[in-house]
Coordinates of C-alpha atoms in Angstrom, one line a residue:
R238 CA 115.9 97.3 -39.0
G239 CA 114.2 99.9 -41.3
V240 CA 111.4 99.4 -43.8
N241 CA 113.8 99.8 -46.7
Q242 CA 115.7 96.7 -45.5
M243 CA 112.6 94.6 -45.1
Y244 CA 111.9 91.7 -47.5
I245 CA 108.3 90.9 -48.2
N246 CA 107.8 87.1 -48.9
K247 CA 105.9 85.9 -51.9
C248 CA 102.2 85.1 -51.6
P249 CA 101.6 81.9 -49.6
F250 CA 98.5 81.1 -51.7
C251 CA 99.5 81.7 -55.3
G252 CA 103.3 82.1 -55.0
S253 CA 103.3 85.5 -56.7
R254 CA 105.9 88.1 -55.9
N255 CA 103.4 90.8 -56.9
V256 CA 102.9 91.8 -53.3
D257 CA 103.1 95.3 -51.7
L258 CA 102.5 97.1 -48.5
E259 CA 99.2 98.9 -48.6
R260 CA 97.3 101.1 -46.2
D261 CA 93.6 101.1 -45.3
P262 CA 92.1 103.6 -47.8
D263 CA 89.2 104.4 -45.4
D264 CA 91.5 105.2 -42.5
I265 CA 91.6 109.0 -41.9
N266 CA 93.5 108.9 -38.6
E267 CA 96.8 110.5 -38.0
P268 CA 99.7 109.0 -40.0
E269 CA 101.0 107.0 -37.0
N270 CA 97.6 105.3 -36.6
I271 CA 97.0 104.2 -40.2
W272 CA 96.5 100.5 -40.6
R273 CA 98.9 98.8 -43.0
F274 CA 99.0 95.3 -44.5
V275 CA 100.6 93.4 -47.3
V276 CA 98.4 92.4 -50.2
C277 CA 98.9 90.1 -53.2
H278 CA 97.8 91.9 -56.4
D279 CA 97.4 88.6 -58.2
C280 CA 95.1 86.6 -56.0
G281 CA 93.9 89.3 -53.5
A282 CA 95.3 87.7 -50.4
K283 CA 95.7 90.1 -47.5
G284 CA 98.0 89.8 -44.5
P285 CA 97.3 90.8 -41.0
S286 CA 97.0 94.6 -40.3
S287 CA 99.1 96.7 -38.0
T288 CA 99.7 100.3 -37.4
D289 CA 103.4 99.6 -37.5
V290 CA 104.8 99.1 -41.0
I291 CA 107.6 96.7 -39.9
E292 CA 105.2 94.6 -37.9
A293 CA 102.8 94.4 -40.9
I294 CA 105.6 93.0 -43.0
E295 CA 106.8 90.6 -40.3
L296 CA 103.2 89.3 -39.8
W297 CA 102.9 88.6 -43.6
N298 CA 106.3 86.8 -43.5
R299 CA 105.1 84.4 -40.8
P300 CA 103.7 81.2 -42.2
Y301 CA 99.9 81.5 -42.6
S302 CA 99.4 83.9 -39.8
N303 CA 95.7 85.1 -40.0
Y304 CA 95.7 85.7 -43.8
M305 CA 92.6 86.6 -45.6
K306 CA 92.5 84.7 -48.9
G307 CA 91.1 87.1 -51.5
E308 CA 89.9 87.0 -55.1
K309 CA 91.6 88.8 -57.9
Q310 CA 89.5 91.8 -58.9

């Protein structure tokens, strides 16, 4: 299953659909080693990180799997 076919669940903390796949802005590694994660732009929650895009989305979609609750900035 490709990234374009992946569905990102709404935020488990605030229920927002304003969620996106992000990358670590400080990561200067080769593209295949960039850490990616899903983040909620409304409450700041961040999902588990992975160097695999599909895995990062799948980790977010699991119920409360090592999320970091954030604060909206």
